[in-house]
Amino acid sequence: MIQTLEWTDQGVRFIDQTKLPTEETYVTCQTHEQVAEVIRTMVVRGAPAIGVAAAMGIALAVKNSKAETVGDLKRDFNQACDVIGKTRPTAVNLFWAIRRMQEKLERIRIRPLSQIRQTLIEEAQRMHAEDIAANQAMGRHGATLMPSEGGVLTHCNAGALATCGYGTALGVIRAAVEQGKKIHVFADETRPFLQGSRLTAWELMKDGIPTTVISDNMAGAMMSQGKIGAIVVGADRIAANGDVANKIGTYTVAVLAKEHGIPFYVAAPFSTIDLATPDGGKIPIEQRDAKEVTHIAGKQMVPDGVGIENPAFDVTPAKYVTAIITERGIARAPYEECLRNLAVKEASIEVLHATKNGHSSSPNLKTRV
Ligand code: MRU
């Protein structure tokens, strides 16, 4: 399995996603400031991977802290949460991970300092293992929705590289292929950062899953030619009403899918579902540097002085989403009710079945609520 990020004795090690597909190199962070920087610069990216990276960054801060009292340790801990919390605003997994570490610290604050440090490091590692288990569970649920053969389109990279392993949308595709389905993936290149052509194509080629890269503006033509049987994408934040924030261009794909009668699925773990945000209009959308649009591989592609927009994400209204595949089961409209049921009913199961090596010990998960 691709090691997107891992806790090592030397620090947190990341595959450098800015260098793929031509160079497979790794970056090791020893401080939480370095982790914040690799999140900001997208050495690591993808909502679940960002979340676990944040937790590991906080764990590094706790490990490095010279504090001799819980109060001082908490000050260093909070400072790390602040720095990491300012990196990228859209993927709610980042804030979910910070909150989970904060809650853990609150629960163990009366223990000896050495134990607090160790427990927080273990909590970050547990989140890594749980993420892989969640993806595998999503794969089992979502594979049932994939066609037995034919084209499946995906946008951006919601694969092993966007998670701790296996992937969300690509996890669904991987599981379907493992079940013997003959799937051919169409990967949108995903301008401007090219996560589809650089990352999705790279990891699917590594797995021997047949893949065709198309530029984003070809998706409609592929659909009208009958080449696409289903669409599956990931998400950075799903609001309570089922509106989905995901990589810019996802909305266009969803609208095209509706026009062509093609099912549009979103695969995401519960750490991406934000029941506190009522609808997509309230989701903060990250604006990135104009240079990502104006330059390709360092070469300027637009005239000086022209206006540039670079929102990194868009919101797909729930009405375009056929189903949301989670580790706890498949949610369908009305999403508000269905997601809240899944959140309450299955809250403990993923924890119960996540083991140290990241494999779910017993796939005792509901497939439908
Ligand atoms: O800007 P990125 O590369 O972090 O955006 C990633 C996406 O939009 C993914 O589709 C999303 O995070 C889901 S990853 C399982």
CSV table of C-alpha atoms and ligand atoms in Angstrom, one decimal:
chain,number,residue,atom,x,y,z
A,1,MET,CA,0.0,0.0,0.0
A,2,ILE,CA,1.2,3.5,-0.8
A,3,GLN,CA,2.5,5.2,2.4
A,4,THR,CA,1.0,8.7,2.1
A,5,LEU,CA,2.1,9.7,5.6
A,6,GLU,CA,3.4,7.8,8.6
A,7,TRP,CA,4.6,8.4,12.2
A,8,THR,CA,8.3,7.3,12.5
A,9,ASP,CA,10.9,7.7,15.2
A,10,GLN,CA,12.5,10.5,13.1
A,11,GLY,CA,9.3,12.5,12.6
A,12,VAL,CA,6.2,12.4,10.4
A,13,ARG,CA,7.1,11.2,6.9
A,14,PHE,CA,5.2,12.3,3.8
A,15,ILE,CA,5.4,11.3,0.2
A,16,ASP,CA,5.9,14.6,-1.6
A,17,GLN,CA,2.8,14.9,-3.8
A,18,THR,CA,4.1,18.0,-5.5
A,19,LYS,CA,6.8,15.9,-7.1
A,20,LEU,CA,4.6,13.1,-8.4
A,21,PRO,CA,4.3,11.4,-10.9
A,22,THR,CA,7.9,11.8,-12.0
A,23,GLU,CA,9.7,11.7,-8.7
A,24,GLU,CA,8.8,9.5,-5.7
A,25,THR,CA,10.5,11.4,-2.8
A,26,TYR,CA,9.7,11.8,0.9
A,27,VAL,CA,9.8,14.6,3.3
A,28,THR,CA,10.2,14.1,7.1
A,29,CYS,CA,8.8,16.8,9.4
A,30,GLN,CA,10.2,17.1,12.9
A,31,THR,CA,8.1,20.0,14.1
A,32,HIS,CA,4.4,21.1,13.9
A,33,GLU,CA,5.5,24.2,12.0
A,34,GLN,CA,7.0,22.0,9.3
A,35,VAL,CA,3.7,19.9,9.2
A,36,ALA,CA,1.7,23.1,8.8
A,37,GLU,CA,4.0,24.1,5.9
A,38,VAL,CA,3.6,20.7,4.1
A,39,ILE,CA,-0.2,21.0,4.4
A,40,ARG,CA,-0.2,24.6,3.1
A,41,THR,CA,2.0,23.8,0.2
A,42,MET,CA,0.1,20.6,-0.6
A,43,VAL,CA,3.0,18.2,-0.2
A,44,VAL,CA,0.2,16.4,1.6
A,45,ARG,CA,-3.4,17.0,0.5
A,46,GLY,CA,-6.8,15.4,0.4
A,47,ALA,CA,-9.2,15.9,3.3
A,48,PRO,CA,-8.6,12.7,5.4
A,49,ALA,CA,-4.8,12.9,4.9
A,50,ILE,CA,-4.8,16.5,6.0
A,51,GLY,CA,-6.8,15.6,9.1
A,52,VAL,CA,-4.4,12.9,10.2
A,53,ALA,CA,-1.4,15.1,9.3
A,54,ALA,CA,-2.8,17.7,11.6
A,55,ALA,CA,-3.2,15.2,14.5
A,56,MET,CA,0.4,14.0,13.9
A,57,GLY,CA,1.7,17.6,13.8
A,58,ILE,CA,0.0,18.2,17.2
A,59,ALA,CA,1.5,15.0,18.5
A,60,LEU,CA,5.0,16.3,17.4
A,61,ALA,CA,4.4,19.5,19.3
A,62,VAL,CA,3.6,17.6,22.4
A,63,LYS,CA,6.6,15.3,21.9
A,64,ASN,CA,8.9,18.3,21.4
A,65,SER,CA,7.5,20.4,24.2
A,66,LYS,CA,9.9,21.1,27.1
A,67,ALA,CA,6.9,21.7,29.4
A,68,GLU,CA,7.1,20.4,33.0
A,69,THR,CA,3.5,21.1,34.0
A,70,VAL,CA,0.3,20.2,32.3
A,71,GLY,CA,-0.6,23.9,32.0
A,72,ASP,CA,2.6,24.6,30.1
A,73,LEU,CA,2.1,21.5,27.9
A,74,LYS,CA,-1.4,22.7,27.1
A,75,ARG,CA,-0.1,26.1,26.1
A,76,ASP,CA,2.3,24.5,23.6
A,77,PHE,CA,-0.5,22.2,22.5
A,78,ASN,CA,-2.9,25.1,21.8
A,79,GLN,CA,-0.2,27.0,20.0
A,80,ALA,CA,0.3,24.0,17.6
A,81,CYS,CA,-3.5,23.7,17.1
A,82,ASP,CA,-3.6,27.4,16.1
A,83,VAL,CA,-0.7,27.2,13.6
A,84,ILE,CA,-2.1,24.0,12.0
A,85,GLY,CA,-5.7,25.3,12.1
A,86,LYS,CA,-4.7,28.2,9.8
A,87,THR,CA,-3.4,26.2,6.9
A,88,ARG,CA,-6.4,25.2,4.8
A,89,PRO,CA,-10.0,26.2,5.6
A,90,THR,CA,-12.3,23.9,3.5
A,91,ALA,CA,-11.5,20.3,4.5
A,92,VAL,CA,-13.4,19.9,7.8
A,93,ASN,CA,-11.2,16.8,8.6
A,94,LEU,CA,-8.5,19.3,9.7
A,95,PHE,CA,-10.8,20.8,12.4
A,96,TRP,CA,-12.3,17.4,13.3
A,97,ALA,CA,-8.7,16.1,14.0
A,98,ILE,CA,-7.8,19.2,16.1
A,99,ARG,CA,-11.0,18.8,18.1
A,100,ARG,CA,-10.4,15.1,18.7
A,101,MET,CA,-6.9,15.8,20.0
A,102,GLN,CA,-8.2,18.6,22.2
A,103,GLU,CA,-10.9,16.3,23.6
A,104,LYS,CA,-8.4,13.6,24.2
A,105,LEU,CA,-6.1,16.0,26.1
A,106,GLU,CA,-9.0,17.1,28.3
A,107,ARG,CA,-9.9,13.5,29.2
A,108,ILE,CA,-6.3,12.6,30.2
A,109,ARG,CA,-5.1,15.9,31.7
A,110,ILE,CA,-4.8,14.5,35.3
A,111,ARG,CA,-2.3,11.8,34.2
A,112,PRO,CA,1.5,12.2,34.5
A,113,LEU,CA,3.1,14.2,31.7
A,114,SER,CA,5.0,11.3,30.1
A,115,GLN,CA,1.7,9.4,29.9
A,116,ILE,CA,-0.1,12.4,28.4
A,117,ARG,CA,2.6,12.7,25.7
A,118,GLN,CA,2.5,9.0,24.8
A,119,THR,CA,-1.3,8.9,24.8
A,120,LEU,CA,-1.6,11.8,22.3
A,121,ILE,CA,1.0,10.3,20.0
A,122,GLU,CA,-0.9,7.0,20.1
A,123,GLU,CA,-4.2,8.9,19.4
A,124,ALA,CA,-2.7,10.3,16.2
A,125,GLN,CA,-1.5,6.9,15.1
A,126,ARG,CA,-5.0,5.4,15.9
A,127,MET,CA,-6.6,8.0,13.6
A,128,HIS,CA,-4.2,6.8,10.9
A,129,ALA,CA,-5.3,3.2,11.4
A,130,GLU,CA,-9.0,4.1,11.6
A,131,ASP,CA,-8.8,6.1,8.4
A,132,ILE,CA,-7.6,3.0,6.4
A,133,ALA,CA,-10.3,0.8,8.1
A,134,ALA,CA,-13.0,3.4,7.2
A,135,ASN,CA,-11.8,3.5,3.6
A,136,GLN,CA,-12.0,-0.3,3.3
A,137,ALA,CA,-15.5,-0.3,4.8
A,138,MET,CA,-16.5,2.4,2.3
A,139,GLY,CA,-15.1,0.3,-0.4
A,140,ARG,CA,-17.2,-2.7,0.6
A,141,HIS,CA,-20.4,-0.6,0.7
A,142,GLY,CA,-19.6,1.4,-2.5
A,143,ALA,CA,-18.5,-1.5,-4.6
A,144,THR,CA,-22.1,-2.7,-4.8
A,145,LEU,CA,-23.0,0.5,-6.6
A,146,MET,CA,-20.4,0.2,-9.3
A,147,PRO,CA,-21.3,-1.2,-12.7
A,148,SER,CA,-20.1,-4.7,-13.4
A,149,GLU,CA,-18.1,-3.3,-16.3
A,150,GLY,CA,-17.4,-0.1,-18.1
A,151,GLY,CA,-16.3,3.4,-17.5
A,152,VAL,CA,-16.3,5.1,-14.1
A,153,LEU,CA,-15.3,8.8,-14.0
A,154,THR,CA,-13.6,10.5,-11.0
A,155,HIS,CA,-12.5,14.0,-10.4
A,156,CYS,CA,-9.3,15.2,-8.5
A,157,ASN,CA,-7.6,12.5,-6.3
A,158,ALA,CA,-9.7,10.8,-3.6
A,159,GLY,CA,-7.3,7.9,-3.5
A,160,ALA,CA,-4.6,6.4,-1.2
A,161,LEU,CA,-2.7,9.7,-1.6
A,162,ALA,CA,-5.6,11.7,-0.3
A,163,THR,CA,-6.0,9.4,2.8
A,164,CYS,CA,-3.8,7.2,4.9
A,165,GLY,CA,-4.3,4.4,2.4
A,166,TYR,CA,-6.8,2.7,-0.1
A,167,GLY,CA,-8.8,5.9,-0.7
A,168,THR,CA,-12.4,7.0,-0.6
A,169,ALA,CA,-13.6,7.2,-4.2
A,170,LEU,CA,-10.7,5.2,-5.4
A,171,GLY,CA,-11.2,2.8,-2.5
A,172,VAL,CA,-14.7,2.1,-3.9
A,173,ILE,CA,-13.2,1.5,-7.3
A,174,ARG,CA,-10.4,-0.7,-5.9
A,175,ALA,CA,-13.0,-2.8,-4.0
A,176,ALA,CA,-15.1,-3.2,-7.1
A,177,VAL,CA,-12.1,-4.3,-9.1
A,178,GLU,CA,-11.1,-6.7,-6.3
A,179,GLN,CA,-14.7,-8.2,-6.6
A,180,GLY,CA,-14.0,-8.9,-10.3
A,181,LYS,CA,-15.8,-5.9,-11.8
A,182,LYS,CA,-14.2,-4.8,-15.1
A,183,ILE,CA,-13.9,-1.1,-14.5
A,184,HIS,CA,-12.1,1.4,-16.7
A,185,VAL,CA,-11.4,4.7,-14.9
A,186,PHE,CA,-11.7,8.0,-16.6
A,187,ALA,CA,-9.7,10.5,-14.5
A,188,ASP,CA,-10.3,14.2,-15.0
A,189,GLU,CA,-7.0,15.9,-15.1
A,190,THR,CA,-8.3,18.5,-12.5
A,191,ARG,CA,-6.9,21.9,-13.4
A,192,PRO,CA,-5.2,23.8,-12.0
A,193,PHE,CA,-3.3,21.5,-9.6
A,194,LEU,CA,-3.6,18.4,-11.8
A,195,GLN,CA,-4.4,16.0,-9.0
A,196,GLY,CA,-6.2,13.7,-11.5
A,197,SER,CA,-3.6,13.4,-14.1
A,198,ARG,CA,-0.6,13.5,-11.7
A,199,LEU,CA,-1.9,11.5,-8.7
A,200,THR,CA,-5.0,9.5,-9.5
A,201,ALA,CA,-3.4,8.2,-12.7
A,202,TRP,CA,-0.2,7.4,-10.9
A,203,GLU,CA,-1.7,5.4,-8.1
A,204,LEU,CA,-4.2,3.5,-10.4
A,205,MET,CA,-1.3,2.6,-12.8
A,206,LYS,CA,0.6,1.3,-9.8
A,207,ASP,CA,-2.4,-1.0,-9.1
A,208,GLY,CA,-2.8,-2.0,-12.7
A,209,ILE,CA,-6.3,-0.6,-12.9
A,210,PRO,CA,-7.0,0.6,-16.5
A,211,THR,CA,-7.1,4.4,-16.6
A,212,THR,CA,-7.6,7.1,-19.2
A,213,VAL,CA,-6.8,10.7,-18.4
A,214,ILE,CA,-9.1,13.3,-19.9
A,215,SER,CA,-8.9,17.1,-19.6
A,216,ASP,CA,-11.7,18.5,-17.6
A,217,ASN,CA,-13.6,19.9,-20.6
A,218,MET,CA,-13.9,16.4,-22.1
A,219,ALA,CA,-16.1,15.0,-19.4
A,220,GLY,CA,-19.4,16.0,-21.0
A,221,ALA,CA,-18.4,14.5,-24.4
A,222,MET,CA,-17.4,11.2,-22.7
A,223,MET,CA,-20.8,11.0,-21.0
A,224,SER,CA,-22.7,11.8,-24.2
A,225,GLN,CA,-20.8,9.1,-26.0
A,226,GLY,CA,-22.0,6.5,-23.4
A,227,LYS,CA,-18.5,5.9,-22.0
A,228,ILE,CA,-19.3,6.6,-18.4
A,229,GLY,CA,-21.6,4.3,-16.4
A,230,ALA,CA,-21.1,6.0,-13.0
A,231,ILE,CA,-19.2,8.8,-11.3
A,232,VAL,CA,-17.6,8.6,-7.9
A,233,VAL,CA,-15.7,11.5,-6.2
A,234,GLY,CA,-14.5,12.3,-2.7
A,235,ALA,CA,-15.4,15.3,-0.5
A,236,ASP,CA,-13.8,17.9,1.6
A,237,ARG,CA,-16.8,18.8,3.7
A,238,ILE,CA,-20.4,17.6,3.5
A,239,ALA,CA,-23.0,19.9,5.1
A,240,ALA,CA,-25.9,18.5,7.1
A,241,ASN,CA,-28.3,18.8,4.1
A,242,GLY,CA,-26.0,16.7,1.9
A,243,ASP,CA,-24.4,19.6,-0.1
A,244,VAL,CA,-20.9,18.5,-1.0
A,245,ALA,CA,-17.7,20.7,-1.1
A,246,ASN,CA,-15.1,19.1,-3.3
A,247,LYS,CA,-12.4,20.0,-5.7
A,248,ILE,CA,-13.3,22.8,-8.1
A,249,GLY,CA,-15.0,21.3,-11.2
A,250,THR,CA,-17.0,18.7,-9.2
A,251,TYR,CA,-20.2,20.7,-9.5
A,252,THR,CA,-19.8,20.8,-13.3
A,253,VAL,CA,-19.4,17.0,-13.4
A,254,ALA,CA,-22.5,16.5,-11.2
A,255,VAL,CA,-24.7,18.7,-13.4
A,256,LEU,CA,-23.5,16.9,-16.5
A,257,ALA,CA,-24.2,13.6,-14.8
A,258,LYS,CA,-27.8,14.6,-14.1
A,259,GLU,CA,-28.3,15.7,-17.7
A,260,HIS,CA,-27.0,12.3,-18.9
A,261,GLY,CA,-28.8,10.2,-16.3
A,262,ILE,CA,-25.6,8.9,-14.8
A,263,PRO,CA,-25.4,8.2,-11.1
A,264,PHE,CA,-23.2,10.6,-9.2
A,265,TYR,CA,-21.7,9.1,-5.9
A,266,VAL,CA,-19.7,10.8,-3.2
A,267,ALA,CA,-17.5,8.7,-1.0
A,268,ALA,CA,-16.4,10.2,2.3
A,269,PRO,CA,-15.7,9.1,5.9
A,270,PHE,CA,-17.7,10.6,8.8
A,271,SER,CA,-14.8,12.9,9.6
A,272,THR,CA,-15.7,14.8,6.4
A,273,ILE,CA,-19.4,15.2,7.4
A,274,ASP,CA,-20.1,18.5,9.2
A,275,LEU,CA,-23.5,18.3,10.8
A,276,ALA,CA,-22.9,21.7,12.4
A,277,THR,CA,-22.9,23.4,9.0
A,278,PRO,CA,-26.5,23.5,7.7
A,279,ASP,CA,-25.8,23.8,4.0
A,280,GLY,CA,-23.1,24.3,1.4
A,281,GLY,CA,-23.5,28.1,1.3
A,282,LYS,CA,-21.8,28.2,4.8
A,283,ILE,CA,-18.7,26.2,3.8
A,284,PRO,CA,-15.6,28.4,3.6
A,285,ILE,CA,-14.0,28.0,0.1
A,286,GLU,CA,-10.2,28.3,0.0
A,287,GLN,CA,-8.8,30.7,-2.6
A,288,ARG,CA,-5.3,29.8,-3.7
A,289,ASP,CA,-2.5,31.6,-5.4
A,290,ALA,CA,-3.3,33.0,-8.9
A,291,LYS,CA,0.0,31.5,-10.1
A,292,GLU,CA,-1.5,28.0,-10.0
A,293,VAL,CA,-3.8,29.2,-12.9
A,294,THR,CA,-1.5,31.6,-14.7
A,295,HIS,CA,1.5,29.2,-14.9
A,296,ILE,CA,1.9,25.6,-16.0
A,297,ALA,CA,5.2,23.9,-15.1
A,298,GLY,CA,6.7,27.4,-14.4
A,299,LYS,CA,5.7,28.8,-17.8
A,300,GLN,CA,3.3,31.8,-17.9
A,301,MET,CA,0.1,31.0,-19.9
A,302,VAL,CA,-1.9,34.2,-19.6
A,303,PRO,CA,-1.1,37.8,-20.3
A,304,ASP,CA,0.1,40.1,-17.5
A,305,GLY,CA,-2.6,42.1,-15.7
A,306,VAL,CA,-5.6,39.9,-16.5
A,307,GLY,CA,-8.1,39.0,-13.8
A,308,ILE,CA,-7.7,35.5,-12.2
A,309,GLU,CA,-10.0,33.4,-10.0
A,310,ASN,CA,-8.7,30.4,-8.2
A,311,PRO,CA,-11.2,28.9,-5.8
A,312,ALA,CA,-9.9,25.5,-4.8
A,313,PHE,CA,-13.3,23.9,-4.2
A,314,ASP,CA,-16.9,24.2,-5.3
A,315,VAL,CA,-20.2,23.1,-3.8
A,316,THR,CA,-22.4,20.5,-5.4
A,317,PRO,CA,-26.0,20.8,-4.2
A,318,ALA,CA,-27.4,17.6,-2.6
A,319,LYS,CA,-30.0,17.3,-5.4
A,320,TYR,CA,-27.3,16.2,-7.8
A,321,VAL,CA,-25.9,13.5,-5.4
A,322,THR,CA,-27.3,10.0,-6.0
A,323,ALA,CA,-25.9,8.7,-2.7
A,324,ILE,CA,-23.2,9.3,-0.2
A,325,ILE,CA,-21.0,6.3,0.6
A,326,THR,CA,-19.6,6.3,4.2
A,327,GLU,CA,-17.9,3.7,6.3
A,328,ARG,CA,-21.2,3.4,8.3
A,329,GLY,CA,-23.4,2.7,5.3
A,330,ILE,CA,-24.9,4.4,2.2
A,331,ALA,CA,-26.9,7.6,2.8
A,332,ARG,CA,-29.6,8.7,0.3
A,333,ALA,CA,-31.9,11.7,0.3
A,334,PRO,CA,-33.3,13.1,2.4
A,335,TYR,CA,-29.7,13.5,3.5
A,336,GLU,CA,-30.3,15.5,6.7
A,337,GLU,CA,-32.3,12.7,8.3
A,338,CYS,CA,-30.2,9.8,6.9
A,339,LEU,CA,-26.8,11.3,7.9
A,340,ARG,CA,-28.0,12.1,11.4
A,341,ASN,CA,-29.3,8.5,11.7
A,342,LEU,CA,-25.9,7.1,10.6
A,343,ALA,CA,-24.1,9.5,12.9
A,344,VAL,CA,-26.0,8.3,16.0
A,345,LYS,CA,-26.5,4.7,15.2
A,346,GLU,CA,-23.0,3.6,14.2
A,347,ALA,CA,-20.8,6.0,16.1
A,348,SER,CA,-18.8,3.4,18.0
A,349,ILE,CA,-18.4,0.8,15.3
A,350,GLU,CA,-15.5,2.1,13.3
A,351,VAL,CA,-13.5,2.5,16.5
A,352,LEU,CA,-14.4,-1.0,17.6
A,353,HIS,CA,-13.1,-2.5,14.4
A,354,ALA,CA,-10.1,-0.4,13.7
A,355,THR,CA,-7.0,-2.4,14.6
A,356,LYS,CA,-3.4,-1.4,15.0
A,357,ASN,CA,-2.4,-2.4,11.5
A,358,GLY,CA,-5.3,-0.5,10.0
A,359,HIS,CA,-7.4,-3.5,9.0
A,360,SER,CA,-11.0,-3.9,10.1
A,361,SER,CA,-11.3,-7.1,12.1
A,362,SER,CA,-14.9,-7.7,11.4
A,363,PRO,CA,-16.9,-5.9,8.7
A,364,ASN,CA,-20.0,-5.7,10.9
A,365,LEU,CA,-21.3,-2.5,9.3
A,366,LYS,CA,-24.7,-1.7,8.1
A,367,THR,CA,-25.1,-1.3,4.3
A,368,ARG,CA,-28.2,0.9,4.3
A,369,VAL,CA,-30.2,3.0,6.8
B,1,MRU,O1,-6.8,20.6,-2.8
B,1,MRU,P1,-6.8,19.1,-2.5
B,1,MRU,O2,-6.0,18.3,-3.4
B,1,MRU,O3,-6.5,18.9,-1.0
B,1,MRU,O4,-8.3,18.6,-2.7
B,1,MRU,C1,-8.7,17.3,-2.6
B,1,MRU,C2,-10.0,17.0,-2.9
B,1,MRU,O5,-10.8,17.8,-3.3
B,1,MRU,C3,-10.5,15.6,-2.7
B,1,MRU,O6,-11.4,15.2,-3.7
B,1,MRU,C4,-11.1,15.5,-1.3
B,1,MRU,O7,-10.2,16.0,-0.4
B,1,MRU,C5,-11.4,14.1,-1.0
B,1,MRU,S1,-10.0,13.1,-0.7
B,1,MRU,C6,-10.5,11.6,-0.1
